[in-house]
PDB file of C-alpha atoms in Angstrom:
ATOM      1  CA  MET P   1      14.345 -14.970  -6.257  1.00  0.00           C
ATOM      2  CA  ALA P   2      12.492 -11.973  -4.794  1.00  0.00           C
ATOM      3  CA  HIS P   3      13.133  -8.671  -6.547  1.00  0.00           C
ATOM      4  CA  ILE P   4      11.464  -5.540  -7.901  1.00  0.00           C
ATOM      5  CA  GLU P   5      12.439  -3.916 -11.166  1.00  0.00           C
ATOM      6  CA  ALA P   6      10.898  -0.806 -12.684  1.00  0.00           C
ATOM      7  CA  GLU P   7      11.846   0.695 -16.008  1.00  0.00           C
ATOM      8  CA  ARG P   8      10.543   4.120 -17.082  1.00  0.00           C
ATOM      9  CA  LEU P   9       7.400   3.656 -14.945  1.00  0.00           C
ATOM     10  CA  LEU P  10       4.517   6.053 -15.645  1.00  0.00           C
ATOM     11  CA  ILE P  11       1.438   6.374 -13.408  1.00  0.00           C
ATOM     12  CA  GLU P  12      -1.277   8.866 -14.347  1.00  0.00           C
ATOM     13  CA  PHE P  13      -4.699   9.672 -12.896  1.00  0.00           C
ATOM     14  CA  PRO P  14      -7.386  11.404 -14.979  1.00  0.00           C
ATOM     15  CA  PHE P  15      -9.583  14.178 -13.582  1.00  0.00           C
ATOM     16  CA  TYR P  16     -13.066  13.011 -14.561  1.00  0.00           C
ATOM     17  CA  HIS P  17     -14.921  15.914 -12.992  1.00  0.00           C
ATOM     18  CA  MET P  18     -13.574  18.460 -15.465  1.00  0.00           C
ATOM     19  CA  GLY P  19     -16.091  19.739 -18.041  1.00  0.00           C
ATOM     20  CA  ALA P  20     -15.386  18.775 -21.639  1.00  0.00           C
ATOM     21  CA  ARG P  21     -15.027  22.350 -22.933  1.00  0.00           C
ATOM     22  CA  SER P  22     -14.248  24.385 -19.849  1.00  0.00           C
ATOM     23  CA  LEU P  23     -11.626  27.126 -19.778  1.00  0.00           C
ATOM     24  CA  LYS P  24     -10.399  25.661 -16.494  1.00  0.00           C
ATOM     25  CA  LYS P  25      -9.766  22.316 -18.209  1.00  0.00           C
ATOM     26  CA  HIS P  26      -7.918  24.018 -21.043  1.00  0.00           C
ATOM     27  CA  LEU P  27      -5.698  25.982 -18.651  1.00  0.00           C
ATOM     28  CA  LEU P  28      -5.008  23.020 -16.366  1.00  0.00           C
ATOM     29  CA  GLY P  29      -4.147  20.861 -19.354  1.00  0.00           C
ATOM     30  CA  ARG P  30      -1.372  23.290 -20.247  1.00  0.00           C
ATOM     31  CA  ALA P  31      -0.350  24.316 -16.707  1.00  0.00           C
ATOM     32  CA  ASN P  32       2.807  22.244 -16.219  1.00  0.00           C
ATOM     33  CA  LYS P  33       4.365  18.864 -16.855  1.00  0.00           C
ATOM     34  CA  ARG P  34       2.480  17.088 -14.048  1.00  0.00           C
ATOM     35  CA  LEU P  35      -0.947  18.224 -15.259  1.00  0.00           C
ATOM     36  CA  HIS P  36      -1.612  17.743 -18.955  1.00  0.00           C
ATOM     37  CA  THR P  37      -4.205  16.588 -21.469  1.00  0.00           C
ATOM     38  CA  ASP P  38      -3.979  12.950 -22.586  1.00  0.00           C
ATOM     39  CA  GLN P  39      -4.901  11.393 -25.949  1.00  0.00           C
ATOM     40  CA  GLN P  40      -8.575  11.156 -24.929  1.00  0.00           C
ATOM     41  CA  ASN P  41      -8.575  14.916 -24.175  1.00  0.00           C
ATOM     42  CA  ARG P  42      -8.810  14.350 -20.398  1.00  0.00           C
ATOM     43  CA  VAL P  43      -6.809  16.380 -17.912  1.00  0.00           C
ATOM     44  CA  VAL P  44      -4.502  13.948 -16.111  1.00  0.00           C
ATOM     45  CA  VAL P  45      -1.948  14.262 -13.338  1.00  0.00           C
ATOM     46  CA  SER P  46       1.317  12.410 -13.852  1.00  0.00           C
ATOM     47  CA  ALA P  47       1.876  11.017 -10.363  1.00  0.00           C
ATOM     48  CA  LEU P  48       5.062   9.158 -11.352  1.00  0.00           C
ATOM     49  CA  ARG P  49       7.109   9.716 -14.495  1.00  0.00           C
ATOM     50  CA  ASP P  50      10.141   7.926 -15.864  1.00  0.00           C
ATOM     51  CA  ILE P  51      10.902   6.012 -12.645  1.00  0.00           C
ATOM     52  CA  SER P  52      13.548   3.290 -13.006  1.00  0.00           C
ATOM     53  CA  PHE P  53      15.161   1.172 -10.270  1.00  0.00           C
ATOM     54  CA  ARG P  54      16.016  -2.366  -9.223  1.00  0.00           C
ATOM     55  CA  ILE P  55      15.761  -3.755  -5.695  1.00  0.00           C
ATOM     56  CA  GLY P  56      17.340  -7.147  -5.166  1.00  0.00           C
ATOM     57  CA  ARG P  57      16.942  -9.836  -2.534  1.00  0.00           C
ATOM     58  CA  GLY P  58      17.927  -8.667   0.941  1.00  0.00           C
ATOM     59  CA  GLU P  59      18.052  -4.968   0.073  1.00  0.00           C
ATOM     60  CA  ARG P  60      16.208  -2.396   2.159  1.00  0.00           C
ATOM     61  CA  VAL P  61      15.090   0.854   0.565  1.00  0.00           C
ATOM     62  CA  ALA P  62      13.518   3.981   2.055  1.00  0.00           C
ATOM     63  CA  LEU P  63      11.526   6.512   0.044  1.00  0.00           C
ATOM     64  CA  VAL P  64      12.001  10.056   1.292  1.00  0.00           C
ATOM     65  CA  GLY P  65      10.314  13.116  -0.143  1.00  0.00           C
ATOM     66  CA  PRO P  66       7.730  15.833   0.430  1.00  0.00           C
ATOM     67  CA  ASN P  67       3.965  15.332   0.459  1.00  0.00           C
ATOM     68  CA  GLY P  68       2.699  14.762  -3.063  1.00  0.00           C
ATOM     69  CA  ALA P  69       6.004  13.349  -4.331  1.00  0.00           C
ATOM     70  CA  GLY P  70       4.418   9.964  -5.172  1.00  0.00           C
ATOM     71  CA  LYS P  71       5.794   7.733  -2.399  1.00  0.00           C
ATOM     72  CA  THR P  72       2.451   6.115  -1.531  1.00  0.00           C
ATOM     73  CA  THR P  73       1.500   5.921  -5.213  1.00  0.00           C
ATOM     74  CA  LEU P  74       4.691   3.980  -5.918  1.00  0.00           C
ATOM     75  CA  LEU P  75       4.070   1.592  -3.007  1.00  0.00           C
ATOM     76  CA  ARG P  76       0.486   1.000  -4.140  1.00  0.00           C
ATOM     77  CA  THR P  77       1.734   0.363  -7.676  1.00  0.00           C
ATOM     78  CA  LEU P  78       4.284  -2.173  -6.421  1.00  0.00           C
ATOM     79  CA  ASN P  79       1.468  -3.860  -4.487  1.00  0.00           C
ATOM     80  CA  GLY P  80      -0.730  -4.069  -7.605  1.00  0.00           C
ATOM     81  CA  VAL P  81      -3.342  -1.505  -6.554  1.00  0.00           C
ATOM     82  CA  TYR P  82      -2.496   0.846  -9.442  1.00  0.00           C
ATOM     83  CA  GLU P  83      -1.595  -0.232 -12.966  1.00  0.00           C
ATOM     84  CA  PRO P  84       1.195   1.630 -14.759  1.00  0.00           C
ATOM     85  CA  VAL P  85       0.107   3.360 -17.983  1.00  0.00           C
ATOM     86  CA  GLY P  86       3.648   3.222 -19.301  1.00  0.00           C
ATOM     87  CA  GLY P  87       6.963   1.536 -18.708  1.00  0.00           C
ATOM     88  CA  ARG P  88       7.606  -1.901 -17.283  1.00  0.00           C
ATOM     89  CA  LEU P  89       7.203  -3.254 -13.754  1.00  0.00           C
ATOM     90  CA  GLU P  90       8.318  -6.684 -12.568  1.00  0.00           C
ATOM     91  CA  VAL P  91       7.655  -7.784  -8.996  1.00  0.00           C
ATOM     92  CA  GLU P  92       8.804 -11.286  -8.119  1.00  0.00           C
ATOM     93  CA  GLY P  93       8.025 -12.655  -4.659  1.00  0.00           C
ATOM     94  CA  GLU P  94       5.253 -12.752  -2.084  1.00  0.00           C
ATOM     95  CA  ILE P  95       4.294  -9.239  -0.991  1.00  0.00           C
ATOM     96  CA  GLY P  96       3.172  -8.095   2.423  1.00  0.00           C
ATOM     97  CA  ALA P  97       1.809  -4.565   2.343  1.00  0.00           C
ATOM     98  CA  LEU P  98       1.438  -2.170   5.257  1.00  0.00           C
ATOM     99  CA  ILE P  99       0.106   0.749   3.264  1.00  0.00           C
ATOM    100  CA  ASP P 100      -3.286   1.286   4.905  1.00  0.00           C
ATOM    101  CA  VAL P 101      -3.744   0.350   8.556  1.00  0.00           C
ATOM    102  CA  THR P 102      -7.176  -1.242   8.233  1.00  0.00           C
ATOM    103  CA  ALA P 103      -6.860  -2.620   4.680  1.00  0.00           C
ATOM    104  CA  GLY P 104      -8.346  -6.096   4.645  1.00  0.00           C
ATOM    105  CA  MET P 105      -9.628  -5.860   8.213  1.00  0.00           C
ATOM    106  CA  ASP P 106     -13.233  -6.269   9.265  1.00  0.00           C
ATOM    107  CA  ILE P 107     -13.597  -3.589  11.934  1.00  0.00           C
ATOM    108  CA  GLU P 108     -16.721  -5.284  13.302  1.00  0.00           C
ATOM    109  CA  ALA P 109     -14.749  -8.502  13.925  1.00  0.00           C
ATOM    110  CA  THR P 110     -12.360  -8.970  16.841  1.00  0.00           C
ATOM    111  CA  GLY P 111      -8.605  -8.826  16.437  1.00  0.00           C
ATOM    112  CA  ARG P 112      -8.438 -12.597  16.890  1.00  0.00           C
ATOM    113  CA  GLU P 113     -11.097 -13.152  14.203  1.00  0.00           C
ATOM    114  CA  ASN P 114      -9.236 -10.830  11.817  1.00  0.00           C
ATOM    115  CA  VAL P 115      -6.010 -12.782  12.285  1.00  0.00           C
ATOM    116  CA  ALA P 116      -7.806 -16.087  11.674  1.00  0.00           C
ATOM    117  CA  LEU P 117      -9.548 -14.720   8.577  1.00  0.00           C
ATOM    118  CA  ARG P 118      -6.231 -13.427   7.196  1.00  0.00           C
ATOM    119  CA  GLY P 119      -4.608 -16.827   7.701  1.00  0.00           C
ATOM    120  CA  LEU P 120      -7.445 -18.687   6.023  1.00  0.00           C
ATOM    121  CA  TYR P 121      -7.522 -16.167   3.172  1.00  0.00           C
ATOM    122  CA  ARG P 122      -3.800 -16.734   2.607  1.00  0.00           C
ATOM    123  CA  GLY P 123      -4.409 -20.478   2.340  1.00  0.00           C
ATOM    124  CA  LEU P 124      -3.052 -21.581   5.713  1.00  0.00           C
ATOM    125  CA  SER P 125      -4.450 -24.717   7.314  1.00  0.00           C
ATOM    126  CA  ARG P 126      -6.512 -24.384  10.493  1.00  0.00           C
ATOM    127  CA  ALA P 127      -3.510 -25.530  12.548  1.00  0.00           C
ATOM    128  CA  GLU P 128      -1.200 -23.009  10.834  1.00  0.00           C
ATOM    129  CA  THR P 129      -3.821 -20.299  11.311  1.00  0.00           C
ATOM    130  CA  ALA P 130      -4.130 -21.137  15.025  1.00  0.00           C
ATOM    131  CA  GLY P 131      -0.346 -20.883  15.335  1.00  0.00           C
ATOM    132  CA  MET P 132      -0.395 -17.533  13.568  1.00  0.00           C
ATOM    133  CA  VAL P 133      -3.127 -16.277  15.934  1.00  0.00           C
ATOM    134  CA  GLU P 134      -0.923 -17.117  18.923  1.00  0.00           C
ATOM    135  CA  GLU P 135       2.159 -15.546  17.335  1.00  0.00           C
ATOM    136  CA  VAL P 136       0.269 -12.344  16.507  1.00  0.00           C
ATOM    137  CA  ALA P 137      -1.271 -12.249  19.983  1.00  0.00           C
ATOM    138  CA  GLY P 138       2.160 -12.439  21.586  1.00  0.00           C
ATOM    139  CA  PHE P 139       3.805  -9.898  19.291  1.00  0.00           C
ATOM    140  CA  ALA P 140       0.960  -7.353  19.230  1.00  0.00           C
ATOM    141  CA  GLY P 141       0.680  -7.328  23.017  1.00  0.00           C
ATOM    142  CA  LEU P 142      -3.032  -6.485  22.984  1.00  0.00           C
ATOM    143  CA  GLY P 143      -3.932  -8.865  25.799  1.00  0.00           C
ATOM    144  CA  GLU P 144      -7.672  -9.136  26.343  1.00  0.00           C
ATOM    145  CA  PHE P 145      -8.287  -6.519  23.640  1.00  0.00           C
ATOM    146  CA  LEU P 146      -7.533  -9.175  21.007  1.00  0.00           C
ATOM    147  CA  ASP P 147     -11.104 -10.374  21.675  1.00  0.00           C
ATOM    148  CA  VAL P 148     -12.661  -6.914  21.261  1.00  0.00           C
ATOM    149  CA  PRO P 149     -13.988  -5.616  17.910  1.00  0.00           C
ATOM    150  CA  VAL P 150     -11.333  -3.645  16.012  1.00  0.00           C
ATOM    151  CA  ARG P 151     -13.671  -0.630  15.751  1.00  0.00           C
ATOM    152  CA  ALA P 152     -13.025  -0.082  19.490  1.00  0.00           C
ATOM    153  CA  TYR P 153      -9.212  -0.045  19.087  1.00  0.00           C
ATOM    154  CA  SER P 154      -7.083   3.054  19.380  1.00  0.00           C
ATOM    155  CA  ALA P 155      -4.891   3.978  16.411  1.00  0.00           C
ATOM    156  CA  GLY P 156      -1.878   2.463  18.175  1.00  0.00           C
ATOM    157  CA  MET P 157      -3.692  -0.802  18.909  1.00  0.00           C
ATOM    158  CA  THR P 158      -4.785  -1.077  15.292  1.00  0.00           C
ATOM    159  CA  VAL P 159      -1.200  -0.522  14.114  1.00  0.00           C
ATOM    160  CA  ARG P 160       0.058  -3.209  16.491  1.00  0.00           C
ATOM    161  CA  LEU P 161      -2.476  -5.736  15.190  1.00  0.00           C
ATOM    162  CA  ALA P 162      -1.941  -4.904  11.507  1.00  0.00           C
ATOM    163  CA  PHE P 163       1.857  -4.955  11.772  1.00  0.00           C
ATOM    164  CA  ALA P 164       1.842  -8.230  13.690  1.00  0.00           C
ATOM    165  CA  MET P 165      -0.467  -9.822  11.095  1.00  0.00           C
ATOM    166  CA  ALA P 166       1.573  -8.611   8.126  1.00  0.00           C
ATOM    167  CA  THR P 167       4.908  -9.741   9.515  1.00  0.00           C
ATOM    168  CA  ALA P 168       3.592 -13.088  10.782  1.00  0.00           C
ATOM    169  CA  MET P 169       2.993 -14.064   7.150  1.00  0.00           C
ATOM    170  CA  ARG P 170       6.757 -13.725   6.464  1.00  0.00           C
ATOM    171  CA  PRO P 171       6.484 -12.088   3.042  1.00  0.00           C
ATOM    172  CA  GLN P 172       9.493 -11.977   0.745  1.00  0.00           C
ATOM    173  CA  ILE P 173       8.794  -8.290   0.068  1.00  0.00           C
ATOM    174  CA  LEU P 174       7.403  -5.988   2.764  1.00  0.00           C
ATOM    175  CA  LEU P 175       6.024  -2.598   1.676  1.00  0.00           C
ATOM    176  CA  MET P 176       5.450  -0.061   4.465  1.00  0.00           C
ATOM    177  CA  ASP P 177       4.069   3.475   4.315  1.00  0.00           C
ATOM    178  CA  GLU P 178       4.545   5.718   7.378  1.00  0.00           C
ATOM    179  CA  TRP P 179       3.593   2.975   9.782  1.00  0.00           C
ATOM    180  CA  PHE P 180       5.474   3.695  12.934  1.00  0.00           C
ATOM    181  CA  LEU P 181       3.976   7.130  13.353  1.00  0.00           C
ATOM    182  CA  ALA P 182       0.954   5.730  15.198  1.00  0.00           C
ATOM    183  CA  GLY P 183       2.696   3.129  17.341  1.00  0.00           C
ATOM    184  CA  ASP P 184       3.480   3.791  21.000  1.00  0.00           C
ATOM    185  CA  ALA P 185       7.011   3.820  22.465  1.00  0.00           C
ATOM    186  CA  ASP P 186       6.892   0.188  23.663  1.00  0.00           C
ATOM    187  CA  PHE P 187       5.811  -1.070  20.246  1.00  0.00           C
ATOM    188  CA  MET P 188       8.431   0.929  18.351  1.00  0.00           C
TER     189      MET P 188
END
């Protein structure tokens, strides 16, 4: 059964550009709880600390907070992009992620080619992929632009294509990060 469970999750990113003996490194390493020195004497930022939650099947959750609060970092962690350095994370179910508009897209390929490639990558048969292409074409509403390279799309057109592709796969868990900000009124 699809669910997400996090227990005392910790995500940290080291600053590799800091000099080994610099005063700046020393001061940053003691500045506050988010910036500190780790066991390897690197300055690290604690992007997420002590995060615990459980999301069960059928639940919908929104993350609200200021810039820099860690919302995108958490979504990327749930999607497997970042590995926690502490705590426990269990994600059960097929994930569809709408975190980066063009992630996984070949901008030199057409919208139609991108949909077909996504279907084949996900293990769909040619017939299932063809069906998905038609479903995405209808939902995205791009018309003749579906046969134009993605690099020529507007931001709104790219969002339409990416959202239609992600939702056509029918994931058990759908992760979204500020997606509707680029869509036009008809699409929203």
